Short mmCIF file of C-alpha atoms and ligand atoms in Angstrom, two decimals:
data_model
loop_
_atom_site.label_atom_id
_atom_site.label_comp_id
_atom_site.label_asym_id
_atom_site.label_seq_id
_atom_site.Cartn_x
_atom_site.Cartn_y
_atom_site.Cartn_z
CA UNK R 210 -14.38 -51.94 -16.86
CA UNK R 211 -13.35 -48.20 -17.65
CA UNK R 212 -14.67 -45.95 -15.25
CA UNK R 213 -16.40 -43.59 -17.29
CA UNK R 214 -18.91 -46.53 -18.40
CA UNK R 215 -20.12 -46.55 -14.53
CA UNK R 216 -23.36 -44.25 -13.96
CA UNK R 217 -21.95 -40.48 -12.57
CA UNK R 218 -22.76 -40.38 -9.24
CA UNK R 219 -21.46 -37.15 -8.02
CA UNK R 220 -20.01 -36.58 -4.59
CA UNK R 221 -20.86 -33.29 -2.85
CA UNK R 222 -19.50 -31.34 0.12
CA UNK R 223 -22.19 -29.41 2.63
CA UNK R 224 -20.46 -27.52 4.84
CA UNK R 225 -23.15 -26.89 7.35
CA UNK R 226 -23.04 -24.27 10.33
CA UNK R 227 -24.32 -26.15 13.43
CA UNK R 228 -26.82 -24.13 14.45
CA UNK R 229 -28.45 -23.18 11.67
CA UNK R 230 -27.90 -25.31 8.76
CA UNK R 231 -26.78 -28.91 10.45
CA UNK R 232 -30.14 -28.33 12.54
CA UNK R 233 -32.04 -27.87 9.30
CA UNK R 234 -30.40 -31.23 8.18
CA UNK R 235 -31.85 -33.07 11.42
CA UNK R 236 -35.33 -31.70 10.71
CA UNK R 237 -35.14 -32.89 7.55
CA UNK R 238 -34.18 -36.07 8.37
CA UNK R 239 -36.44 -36.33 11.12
CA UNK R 240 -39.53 -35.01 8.79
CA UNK R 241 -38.47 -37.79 6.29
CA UNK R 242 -37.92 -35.30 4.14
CA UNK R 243 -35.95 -37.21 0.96
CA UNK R 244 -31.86 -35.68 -0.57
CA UNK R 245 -29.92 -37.01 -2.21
CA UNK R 246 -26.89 -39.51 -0.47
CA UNK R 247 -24.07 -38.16 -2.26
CA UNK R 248 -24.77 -35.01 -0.66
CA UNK R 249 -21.71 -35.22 2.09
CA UNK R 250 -22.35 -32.90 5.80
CA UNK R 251 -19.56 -31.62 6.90
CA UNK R 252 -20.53 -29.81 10.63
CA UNK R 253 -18.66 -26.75 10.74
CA UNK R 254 -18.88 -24.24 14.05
CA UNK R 255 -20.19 -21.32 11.81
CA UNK R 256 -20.19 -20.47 8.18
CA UNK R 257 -17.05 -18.55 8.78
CA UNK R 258 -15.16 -21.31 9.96
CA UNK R 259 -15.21 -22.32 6.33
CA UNK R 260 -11.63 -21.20 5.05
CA UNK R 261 -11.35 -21.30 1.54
CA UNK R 262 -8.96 -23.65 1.53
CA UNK R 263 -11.16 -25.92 3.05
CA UNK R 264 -13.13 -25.89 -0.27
CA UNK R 265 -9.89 -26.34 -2.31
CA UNK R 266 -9.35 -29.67 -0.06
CA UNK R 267 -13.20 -30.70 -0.92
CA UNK R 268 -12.43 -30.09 -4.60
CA UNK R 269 -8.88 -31.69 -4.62
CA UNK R 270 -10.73 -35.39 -2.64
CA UNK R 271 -13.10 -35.44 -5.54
CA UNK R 272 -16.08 -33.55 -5.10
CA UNK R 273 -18.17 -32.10 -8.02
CA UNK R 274 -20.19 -29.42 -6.58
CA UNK R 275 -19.46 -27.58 -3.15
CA UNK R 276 -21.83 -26.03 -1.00
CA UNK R 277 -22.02 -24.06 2.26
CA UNK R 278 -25.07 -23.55 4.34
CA UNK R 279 -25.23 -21.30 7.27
CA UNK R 280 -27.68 -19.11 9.20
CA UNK R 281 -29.66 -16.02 7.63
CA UNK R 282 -28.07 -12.85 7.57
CA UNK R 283 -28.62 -11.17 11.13
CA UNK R 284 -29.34 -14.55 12.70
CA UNK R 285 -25.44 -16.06 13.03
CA UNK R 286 -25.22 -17.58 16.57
CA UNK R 287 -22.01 -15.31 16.34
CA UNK R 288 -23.43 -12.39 15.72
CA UNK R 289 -21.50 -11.61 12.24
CA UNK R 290 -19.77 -14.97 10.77
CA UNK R 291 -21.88 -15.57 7.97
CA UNK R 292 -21.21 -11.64 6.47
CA UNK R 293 -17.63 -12.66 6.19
CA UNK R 294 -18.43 -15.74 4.85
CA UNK R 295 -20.80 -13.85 2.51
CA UNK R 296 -17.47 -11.80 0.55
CA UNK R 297 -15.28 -14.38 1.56
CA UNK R 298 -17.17 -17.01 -0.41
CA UNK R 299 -18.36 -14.37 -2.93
CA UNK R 300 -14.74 -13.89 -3.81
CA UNK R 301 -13.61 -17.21 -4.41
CA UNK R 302 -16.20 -18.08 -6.53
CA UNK R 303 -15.39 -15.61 -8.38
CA UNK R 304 -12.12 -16.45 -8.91
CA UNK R 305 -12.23 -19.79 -9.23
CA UNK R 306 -14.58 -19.08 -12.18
CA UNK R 307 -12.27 -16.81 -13.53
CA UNK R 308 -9.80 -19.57 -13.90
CA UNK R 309 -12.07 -21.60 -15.48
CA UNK R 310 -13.93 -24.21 -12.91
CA UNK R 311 -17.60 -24.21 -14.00
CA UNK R 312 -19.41 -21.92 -11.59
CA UNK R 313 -22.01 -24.37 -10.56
CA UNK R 314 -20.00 -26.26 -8.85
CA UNK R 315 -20.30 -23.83 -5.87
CA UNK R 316 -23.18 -22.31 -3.65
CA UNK R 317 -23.67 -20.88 -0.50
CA UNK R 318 -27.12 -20.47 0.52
CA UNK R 319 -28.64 -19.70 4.19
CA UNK R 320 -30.88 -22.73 5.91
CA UNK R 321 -32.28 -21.89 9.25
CA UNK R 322 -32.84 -25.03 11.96
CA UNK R 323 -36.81 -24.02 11.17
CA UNK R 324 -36.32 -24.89 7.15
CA UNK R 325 -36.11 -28.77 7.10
CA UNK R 326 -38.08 -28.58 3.84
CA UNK R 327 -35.58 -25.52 2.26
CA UNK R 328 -32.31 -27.49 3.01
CA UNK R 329 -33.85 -30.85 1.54
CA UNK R 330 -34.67 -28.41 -1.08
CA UNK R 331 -31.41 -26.82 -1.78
CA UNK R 332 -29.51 -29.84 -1.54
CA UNK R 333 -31.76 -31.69 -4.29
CA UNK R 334 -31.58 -28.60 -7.03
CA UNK R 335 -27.80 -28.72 -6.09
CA UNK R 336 -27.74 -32.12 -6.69
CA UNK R 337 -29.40 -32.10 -10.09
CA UNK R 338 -27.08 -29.43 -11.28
CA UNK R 339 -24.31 -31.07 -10.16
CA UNK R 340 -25.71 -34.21 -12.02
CA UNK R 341 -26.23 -32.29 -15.39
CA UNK R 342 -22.49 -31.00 -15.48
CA UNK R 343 -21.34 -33.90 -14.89
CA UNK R 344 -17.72 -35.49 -13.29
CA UNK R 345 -15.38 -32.56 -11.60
CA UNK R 346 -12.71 -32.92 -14.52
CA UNK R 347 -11.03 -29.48 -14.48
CA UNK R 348 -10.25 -29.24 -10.68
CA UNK R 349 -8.90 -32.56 -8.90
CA UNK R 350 -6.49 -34.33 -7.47
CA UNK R 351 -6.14 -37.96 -9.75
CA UNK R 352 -3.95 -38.88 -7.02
CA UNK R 353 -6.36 -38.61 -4.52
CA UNK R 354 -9.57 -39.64 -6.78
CA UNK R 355 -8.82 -42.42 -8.63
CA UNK R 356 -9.99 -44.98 -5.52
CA UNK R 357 -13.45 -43.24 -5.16
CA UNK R 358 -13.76 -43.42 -8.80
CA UNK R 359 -13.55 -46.90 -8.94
CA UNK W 76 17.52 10.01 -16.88
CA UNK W 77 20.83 10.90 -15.23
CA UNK W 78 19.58 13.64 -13.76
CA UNK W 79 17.43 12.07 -11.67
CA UNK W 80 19.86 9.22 -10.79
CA UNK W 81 22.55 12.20 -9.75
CA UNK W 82 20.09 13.72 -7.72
CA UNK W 83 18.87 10.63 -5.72
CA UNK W 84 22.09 9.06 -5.21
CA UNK W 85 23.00 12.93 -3.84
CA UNK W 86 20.02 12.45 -1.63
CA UNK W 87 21.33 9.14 -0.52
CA UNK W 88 24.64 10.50 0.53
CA UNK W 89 23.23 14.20 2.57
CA UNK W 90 21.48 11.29 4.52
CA UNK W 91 23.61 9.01 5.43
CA UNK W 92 26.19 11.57 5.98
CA UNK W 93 24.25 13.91 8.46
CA UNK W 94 23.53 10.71 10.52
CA UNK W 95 19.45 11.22 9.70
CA UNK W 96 19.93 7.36 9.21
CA UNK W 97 22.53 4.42 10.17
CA UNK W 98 21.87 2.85 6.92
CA UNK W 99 20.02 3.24 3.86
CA UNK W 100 18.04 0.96 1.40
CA UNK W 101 19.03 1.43 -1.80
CA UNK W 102 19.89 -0.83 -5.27
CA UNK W 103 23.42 -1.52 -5.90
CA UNK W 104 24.35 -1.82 -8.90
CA UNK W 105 24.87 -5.36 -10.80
CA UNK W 106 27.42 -6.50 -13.23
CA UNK W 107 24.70 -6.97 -15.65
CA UNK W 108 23.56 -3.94 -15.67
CA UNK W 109 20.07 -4.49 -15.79
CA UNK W 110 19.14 -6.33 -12.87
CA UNK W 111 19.75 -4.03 -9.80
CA UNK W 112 19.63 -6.11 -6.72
CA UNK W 113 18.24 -4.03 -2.86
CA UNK W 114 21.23 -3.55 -0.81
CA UNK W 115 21.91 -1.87 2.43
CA UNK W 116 24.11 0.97 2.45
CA UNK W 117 25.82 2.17 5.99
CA UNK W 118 27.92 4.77 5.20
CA UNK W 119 28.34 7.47 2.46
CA UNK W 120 31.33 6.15 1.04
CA UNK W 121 29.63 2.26 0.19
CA UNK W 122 27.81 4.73 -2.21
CA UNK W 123 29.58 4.15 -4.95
CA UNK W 124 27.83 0.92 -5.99
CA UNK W 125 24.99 2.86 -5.44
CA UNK W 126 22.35 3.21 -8.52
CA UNK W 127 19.09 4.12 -9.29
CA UNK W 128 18.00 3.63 -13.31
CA UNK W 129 15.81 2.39 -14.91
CA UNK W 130 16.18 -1.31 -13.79
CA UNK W 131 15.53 -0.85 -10.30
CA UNK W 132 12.40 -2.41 -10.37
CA UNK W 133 12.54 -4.30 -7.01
CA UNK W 134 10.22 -2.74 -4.12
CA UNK W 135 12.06 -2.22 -1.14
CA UNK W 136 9.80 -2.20 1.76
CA UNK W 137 9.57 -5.56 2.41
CA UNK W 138 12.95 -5.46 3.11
CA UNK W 139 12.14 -3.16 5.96
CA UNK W 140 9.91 -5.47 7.59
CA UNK W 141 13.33 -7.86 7.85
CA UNK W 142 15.59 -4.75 9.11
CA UNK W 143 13.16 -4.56 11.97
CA UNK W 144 15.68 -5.62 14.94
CA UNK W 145 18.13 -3.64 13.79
CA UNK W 146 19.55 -0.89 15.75
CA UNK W 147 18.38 2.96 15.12
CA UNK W 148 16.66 4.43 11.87
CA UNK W 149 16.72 3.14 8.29
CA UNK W 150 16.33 5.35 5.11
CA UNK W 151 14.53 3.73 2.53
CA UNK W 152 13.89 5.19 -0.95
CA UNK W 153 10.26 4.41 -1.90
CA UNK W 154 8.60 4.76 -5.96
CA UNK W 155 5.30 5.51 -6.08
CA UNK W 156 4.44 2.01 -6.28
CA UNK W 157 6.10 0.58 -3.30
CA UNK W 158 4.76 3.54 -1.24
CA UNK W 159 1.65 2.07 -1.09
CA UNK W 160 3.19 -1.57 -0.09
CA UNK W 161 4.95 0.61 2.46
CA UNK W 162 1.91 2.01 3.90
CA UNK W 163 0.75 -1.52 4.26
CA UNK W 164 3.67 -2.94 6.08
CA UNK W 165 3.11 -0.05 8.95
CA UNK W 166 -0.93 -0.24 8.58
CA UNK W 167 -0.07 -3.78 9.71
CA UNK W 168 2.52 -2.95 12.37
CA UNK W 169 4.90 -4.71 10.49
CA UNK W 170 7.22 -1.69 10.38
CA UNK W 171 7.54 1.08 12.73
CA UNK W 172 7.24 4.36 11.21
CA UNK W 173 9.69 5.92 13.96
CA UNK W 174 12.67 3.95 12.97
CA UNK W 175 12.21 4.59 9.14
CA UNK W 176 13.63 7.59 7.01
CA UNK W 177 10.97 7.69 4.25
CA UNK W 178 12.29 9.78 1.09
CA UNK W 179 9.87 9.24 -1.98
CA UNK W 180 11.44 9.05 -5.19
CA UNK W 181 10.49 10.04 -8.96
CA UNK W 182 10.06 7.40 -10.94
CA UNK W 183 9.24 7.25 -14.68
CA UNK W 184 8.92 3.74 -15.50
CA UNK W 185 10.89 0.93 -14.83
CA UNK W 186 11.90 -1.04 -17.82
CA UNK W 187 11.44 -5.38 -18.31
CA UNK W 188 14.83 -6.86 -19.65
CA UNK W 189 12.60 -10.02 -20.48
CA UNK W 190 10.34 -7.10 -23.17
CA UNK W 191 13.63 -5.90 -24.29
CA UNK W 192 15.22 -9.31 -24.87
CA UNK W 193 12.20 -10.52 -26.68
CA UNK W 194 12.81 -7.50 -29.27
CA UNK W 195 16.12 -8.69 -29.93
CA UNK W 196 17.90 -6.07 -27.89
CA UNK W 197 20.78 -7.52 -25.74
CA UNK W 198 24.18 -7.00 -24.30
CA UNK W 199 22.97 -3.81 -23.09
CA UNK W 200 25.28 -1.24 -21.68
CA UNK W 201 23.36 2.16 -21.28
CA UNK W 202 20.04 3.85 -21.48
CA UNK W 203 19.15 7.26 -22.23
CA UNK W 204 15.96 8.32 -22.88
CA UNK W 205 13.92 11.43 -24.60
CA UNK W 206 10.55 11.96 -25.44
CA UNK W 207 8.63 8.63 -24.74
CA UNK W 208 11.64 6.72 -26.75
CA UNK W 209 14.30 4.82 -25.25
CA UNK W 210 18.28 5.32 -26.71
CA UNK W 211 19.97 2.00 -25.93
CA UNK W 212 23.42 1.86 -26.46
CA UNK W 213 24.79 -1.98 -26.74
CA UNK W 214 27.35 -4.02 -27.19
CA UNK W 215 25.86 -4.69 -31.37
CA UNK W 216 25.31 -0.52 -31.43
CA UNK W 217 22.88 1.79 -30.87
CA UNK W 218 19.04 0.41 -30.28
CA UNK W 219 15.80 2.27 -29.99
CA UNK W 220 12.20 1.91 -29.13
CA UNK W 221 9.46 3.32 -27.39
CA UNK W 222 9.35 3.33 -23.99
CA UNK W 223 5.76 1.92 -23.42
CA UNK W 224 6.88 -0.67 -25.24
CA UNK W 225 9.24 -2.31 -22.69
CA UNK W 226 7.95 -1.10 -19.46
CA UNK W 227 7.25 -3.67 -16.24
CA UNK W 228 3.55 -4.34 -16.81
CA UNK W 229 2.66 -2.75 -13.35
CA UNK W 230 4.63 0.37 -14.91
CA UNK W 231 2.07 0.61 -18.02
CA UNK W 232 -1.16 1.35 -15.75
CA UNK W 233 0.88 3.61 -13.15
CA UNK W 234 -1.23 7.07 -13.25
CA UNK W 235 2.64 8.90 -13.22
CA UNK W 236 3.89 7.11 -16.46
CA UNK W 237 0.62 6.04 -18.16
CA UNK W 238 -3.49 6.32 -17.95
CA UNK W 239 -4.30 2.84 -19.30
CA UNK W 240 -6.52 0.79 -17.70
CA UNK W 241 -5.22 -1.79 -14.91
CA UNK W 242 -7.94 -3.74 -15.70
CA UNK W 243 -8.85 -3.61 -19.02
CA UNK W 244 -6.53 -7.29 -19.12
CA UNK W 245 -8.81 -8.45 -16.64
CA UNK W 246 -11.78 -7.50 -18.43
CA UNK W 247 -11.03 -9.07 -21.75
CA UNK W 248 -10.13 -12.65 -19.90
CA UNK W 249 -13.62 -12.31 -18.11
CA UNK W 250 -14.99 -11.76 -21.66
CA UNK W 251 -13.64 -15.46 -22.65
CA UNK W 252 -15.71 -18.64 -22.08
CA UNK W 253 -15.24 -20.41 -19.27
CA UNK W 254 -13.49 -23.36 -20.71
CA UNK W 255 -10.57 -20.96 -22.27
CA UNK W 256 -9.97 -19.23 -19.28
CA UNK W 257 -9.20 -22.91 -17.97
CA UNK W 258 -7.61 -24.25 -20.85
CA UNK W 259 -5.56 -20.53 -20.35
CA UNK W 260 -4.43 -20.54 -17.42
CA UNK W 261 -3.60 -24.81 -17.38
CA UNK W 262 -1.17 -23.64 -19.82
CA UNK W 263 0.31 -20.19 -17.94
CA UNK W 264 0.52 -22.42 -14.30
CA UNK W 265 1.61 -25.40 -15.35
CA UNK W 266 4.86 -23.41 -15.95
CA UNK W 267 4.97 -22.51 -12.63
CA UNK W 268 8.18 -24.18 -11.13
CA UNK W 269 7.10 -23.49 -7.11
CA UNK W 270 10.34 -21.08 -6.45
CA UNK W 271 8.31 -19.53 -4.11
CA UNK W 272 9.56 -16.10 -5.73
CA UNK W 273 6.39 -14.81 -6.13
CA UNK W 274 5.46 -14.80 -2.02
CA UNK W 275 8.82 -14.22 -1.77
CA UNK W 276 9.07 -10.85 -2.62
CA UNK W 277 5.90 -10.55 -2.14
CA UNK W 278 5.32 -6.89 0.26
CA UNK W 279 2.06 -8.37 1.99
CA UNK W 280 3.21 -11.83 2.72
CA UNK W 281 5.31 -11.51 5.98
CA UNK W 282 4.09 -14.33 8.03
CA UNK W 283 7.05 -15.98 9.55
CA UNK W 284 5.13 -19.48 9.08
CA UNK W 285 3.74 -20.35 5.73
CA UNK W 286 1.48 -23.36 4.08
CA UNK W 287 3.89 -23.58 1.41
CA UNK W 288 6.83 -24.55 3.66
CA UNK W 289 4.53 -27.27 5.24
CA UNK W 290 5.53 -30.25 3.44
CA UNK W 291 1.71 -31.73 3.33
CA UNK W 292 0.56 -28.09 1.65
CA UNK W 293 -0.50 -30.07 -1.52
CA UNK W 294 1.57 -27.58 -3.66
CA UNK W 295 4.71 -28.85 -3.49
CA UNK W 296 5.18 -32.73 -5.25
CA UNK W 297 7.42 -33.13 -7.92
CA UNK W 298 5.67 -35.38 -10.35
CA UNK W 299 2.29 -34.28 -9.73
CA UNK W 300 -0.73 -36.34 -11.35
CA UNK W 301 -2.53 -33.51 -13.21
CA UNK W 302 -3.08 -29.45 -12.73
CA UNK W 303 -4.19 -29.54 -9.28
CA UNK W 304 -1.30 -28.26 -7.61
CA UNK W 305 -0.79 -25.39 -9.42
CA UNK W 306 -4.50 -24.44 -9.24
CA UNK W 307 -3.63 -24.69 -5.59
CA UNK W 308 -1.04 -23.23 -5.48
CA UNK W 309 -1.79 -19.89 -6.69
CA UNK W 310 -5.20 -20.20 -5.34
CA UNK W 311 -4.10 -19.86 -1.86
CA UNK W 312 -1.56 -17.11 -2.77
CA UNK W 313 -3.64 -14.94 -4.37
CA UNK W 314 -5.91 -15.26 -1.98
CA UNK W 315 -3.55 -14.63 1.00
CA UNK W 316 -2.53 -11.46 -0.56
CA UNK W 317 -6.79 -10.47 -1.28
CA UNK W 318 -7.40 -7.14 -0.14
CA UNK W 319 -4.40 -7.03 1.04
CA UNK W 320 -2.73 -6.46 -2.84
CA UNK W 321 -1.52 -3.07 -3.50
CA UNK W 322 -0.74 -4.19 -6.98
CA UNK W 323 3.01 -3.22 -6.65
CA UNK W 324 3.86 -6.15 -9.27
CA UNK W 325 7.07 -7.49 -7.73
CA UNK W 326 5.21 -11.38 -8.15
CA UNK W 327 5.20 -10.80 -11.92
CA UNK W 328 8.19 -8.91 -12.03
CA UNK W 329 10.17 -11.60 -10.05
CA UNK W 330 8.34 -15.10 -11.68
CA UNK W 331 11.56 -16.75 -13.58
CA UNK W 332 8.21 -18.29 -15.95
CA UNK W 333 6.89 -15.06 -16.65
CA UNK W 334 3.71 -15.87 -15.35
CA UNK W 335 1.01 -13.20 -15.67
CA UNK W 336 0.60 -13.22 -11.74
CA UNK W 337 -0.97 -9.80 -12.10
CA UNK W 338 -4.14 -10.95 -13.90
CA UNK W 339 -5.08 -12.91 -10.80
CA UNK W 340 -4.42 -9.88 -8.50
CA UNK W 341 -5.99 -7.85 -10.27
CA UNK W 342 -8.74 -9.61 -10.89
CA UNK W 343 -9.36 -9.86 -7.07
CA UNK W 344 -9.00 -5.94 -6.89
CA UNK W 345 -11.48 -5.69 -9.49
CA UNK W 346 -14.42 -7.90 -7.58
CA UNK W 347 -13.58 -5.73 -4.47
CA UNK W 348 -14.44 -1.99 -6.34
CA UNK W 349 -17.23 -3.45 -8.42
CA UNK W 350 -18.75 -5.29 -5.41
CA UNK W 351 -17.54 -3.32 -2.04
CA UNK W 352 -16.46 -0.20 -3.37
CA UNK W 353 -13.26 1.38 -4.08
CA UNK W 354 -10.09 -0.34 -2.42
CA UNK W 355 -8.60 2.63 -1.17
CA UNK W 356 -5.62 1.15 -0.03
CA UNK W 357 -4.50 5.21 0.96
CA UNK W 358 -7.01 5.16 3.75
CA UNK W 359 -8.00 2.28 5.31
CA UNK W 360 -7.80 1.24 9.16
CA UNK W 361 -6.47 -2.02 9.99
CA UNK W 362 -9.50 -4.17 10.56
CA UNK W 363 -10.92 -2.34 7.48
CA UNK W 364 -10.33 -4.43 4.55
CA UNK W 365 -11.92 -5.91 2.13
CA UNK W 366 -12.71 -8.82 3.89
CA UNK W 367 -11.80 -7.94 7.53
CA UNK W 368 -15.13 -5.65 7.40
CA UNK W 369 -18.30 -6.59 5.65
CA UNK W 370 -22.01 -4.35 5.21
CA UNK W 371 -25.42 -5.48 5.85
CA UNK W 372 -26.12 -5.33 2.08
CA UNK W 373 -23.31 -7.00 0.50
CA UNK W 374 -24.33 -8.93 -2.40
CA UNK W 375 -25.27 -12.75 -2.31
CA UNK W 376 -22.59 -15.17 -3.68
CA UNK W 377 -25.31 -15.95 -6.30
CA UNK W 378 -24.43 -13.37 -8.55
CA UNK W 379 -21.43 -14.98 -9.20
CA UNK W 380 -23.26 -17.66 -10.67
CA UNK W 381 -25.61 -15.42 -12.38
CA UNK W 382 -23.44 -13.45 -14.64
CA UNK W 383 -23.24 -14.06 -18.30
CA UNK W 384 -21.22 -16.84 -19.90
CA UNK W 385 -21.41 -20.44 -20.86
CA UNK W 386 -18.92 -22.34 -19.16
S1 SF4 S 97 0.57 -10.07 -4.61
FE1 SF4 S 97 2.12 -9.30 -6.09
S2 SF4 S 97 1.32 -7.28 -6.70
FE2 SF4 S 97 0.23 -7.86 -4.82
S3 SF4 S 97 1.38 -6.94 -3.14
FE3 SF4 S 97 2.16 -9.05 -3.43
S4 SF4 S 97 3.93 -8.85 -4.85
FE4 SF4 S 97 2.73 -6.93 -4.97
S1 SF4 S 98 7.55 -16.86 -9.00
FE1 SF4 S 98 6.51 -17.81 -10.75
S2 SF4 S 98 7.46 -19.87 -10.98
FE2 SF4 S 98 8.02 -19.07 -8.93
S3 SF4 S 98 6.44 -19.93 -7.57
FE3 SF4 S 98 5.74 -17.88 -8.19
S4 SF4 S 98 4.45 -18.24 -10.01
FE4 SF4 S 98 5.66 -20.11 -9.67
#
């Protein structure tokens, strides 16, 4: 069977900051609080840890949609991570939609440890864009795709 | 034309001859003739291969970064484009002003032997220039054509040689839809052959260790599957060089697959005035960079996603 006639189920990366957004996770897992499974946590030490080539990797092992969660501006446990993050991230978003990757496919949005409901929130509109645009076709690795795919 | 290239190569010589320097960076001249390669000169009589024309389009200060260990001061003639890359290099204690003999030169554009070729103009043996046209005598007789015409692209948005727009290039790909500035740039990096020119030469990218000589980088397979790698690839360099870029075009100037490397830059230099203000690259501190520093009210990656545009 081809693998286009399977149902899209799209795989997405959440880098999460572990204070803020990986403790938002727990709450929502411990409030029962539903997201989607294809929504991969990746526990990072801050928002800032996340080097942008750390999304490249995320794109090139076959997600569709990429995502970074860290605290609210003015509450990093480090003070100022997440403002780097903030033009860091802003940056290459931009340029990866300037060469042409749909810019859906990456957020960044701030989930305190308090907002169990926000995060399940976030990562379910995430989701369902990620659903509507459908497979990651214009930046992947085959190579390294091909076995999730089937 | 001359004039100029009689008065810097005199220049040259009062230096090296007075001792102010034990060696000077310079272009020698190649048998071409139009593709002046940086050499060192260490006394006034290696002069003589000495030239400075209008293909010396190479920025010398990253040189200077490599000349470090040497012994005593180094002379270094500096365009107004590589004065800015020089600036950089010392900004980021990569050179030390002390041991450096800065002389700024005139430039008035430095002229693309790839533009020229593609009008048909070859076996070129001299250029003379008045007005804004170009007198090029060859081997098949005399040529002309407008200077603008054949300039390095960095050259045509220089403020000493012309006031168009560095940007305006950038502006017009933004304009596109999504899906042609991917199905544009497949075709431009697909090209790309990984020479590694482009960092290379490149005036901001002097770590001694880099991801593309690490064999598991992801940039550098042969036969790769599909685009990826050259996404990548020039992901990560233009990104290395972000807010760092003084726009001194030696990565487009040097790519063998003429590769508009410049519409990446540029496009980074554009987010960082429209969303940070200015880049003064004149001014700023170390630490104070585009994205070494950050403000309280820096915009939300969101707008990113919010501007105009299907995909
Ligand atoms: S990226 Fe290109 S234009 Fe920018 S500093 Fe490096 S060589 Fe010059
Ligand atoms: S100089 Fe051009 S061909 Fe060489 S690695 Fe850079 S972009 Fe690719």
């Amino acid at each position: 069977m081809s693998v286009d006639k399977q149902p899209f189920k799209p795989l997405i990366a959440a880098f999460c900051c572990n204070w803020c957004s990986y403790a938002g996770a727990d709450l929502a897992g411990t409030s029962r609080l539903a997201y989607p499974a294809e929504v991969k946590i990746i526990r990072v030490p801050c928002s800032c840890r996340v080097n942008p080539l750390f999304v490249l990797r995320a794109f090139q092992r076959g997600a569709d949609g990429v995502i970074i969660a860290g605290c609210h501006p003015g509450d990093c446990h480090y003070t100022t991570g997440n403002y780097y993050a903030r033009r860091r991230m802003t940056l290459l978003f931009s340029m990866l939609d300037y060469l042409g990757i749909e810019k859906e496919r990456t957020k960044l949005d701030w989930i305190s440890a308090a907002e169990g409901v926000k995060f399940a929130t976030v990562m379910n509109d995430f989701s369902k864009e990620i659903h509507a645009l459908g497979r990651n076709t214009r930046f992947g690795d085959l190579r390294c795709t091909t076995a999730v795919a089937q | 034309m001359h004039n100029s290239s009689c008065t810097v190569k005199e220049t040259a010589r009062k230096i090296l001859e007075s001792g102010q320097a034990e060696r000077l960076l310079g272009w020698e001249q190649d048998s071409s003739g139009y593709n002046h390669a940086p050499a060192v000169f260490k006394s006034a009589g290696e002069l003589d291969r000495f030239i400075y024309d209008r293909f010396c389009g190479s920025n010398l200060s990253k040189l200077l970064a490599r000349l470090r260990e040497a012994e005593g001061r180094t002379a270094v003639l500096l365009k107004a484009c590589d004065r800015e890359s020089f600036n950089l290099l010392v900004r980021e204690h990569r050179i030390d002003p002390e041991q450096v003999h800065r002389v700024d030169i005139e430039c008035s554009g430095m002229v693309d032997i790839e533009k020229l070729r593609n009008k048909g103009i070859k076996g070129i043996r001299e250029i003379t220039e008045s007005g804004d046209e170009l007198h090029i005598s060859t081997l098949y007789g005399e040529k002309r054509c407008r200077s603008e015409e054949v300039l390095l692209e960095k050259c045509l948005s220089c403020p000493a040689v012309s006031s168009a727009d560095a940007f305006d290039a950038v502006g017009q790909m933004e304009e596109r839809s999504s899906l042609e500035r991917y199905e544009f740039w497949k075709e431009a990096l697909s090209t790309c052959i990984r020479c590694n020119a482009c960092r290379n030469s490149c005036p901001v990218c002097t770590c001694e260790q880099c991801i593309f000589d690490n064999p598991r980088s992801g940039t550098a397979g042969k036969a790769s599957a599909d685009f990826f790698e050259d996404q990548h690839f020039h992901l990560v360099r233009v990104f290395h060089a972000a807010g760092r870029c003084t726009d001194c075009g030696e990565c487009t100037r040097v790519c063998p697959q003429g590769i508009p490397l410049y519409l990446l830059n540029r496009k980074v230099i554009k987010d960082i005035n429209e969303l940070y203000g200015e880049l003064s690259l004149e001014d700023k501190e170390l630490g104070k960079g585009a994205l070494t520093s950050f403000s309280f009210q820096d915009a939300h990656p969101d707008i990113i996603r919010k501007r105009t545009g299907d995909q």
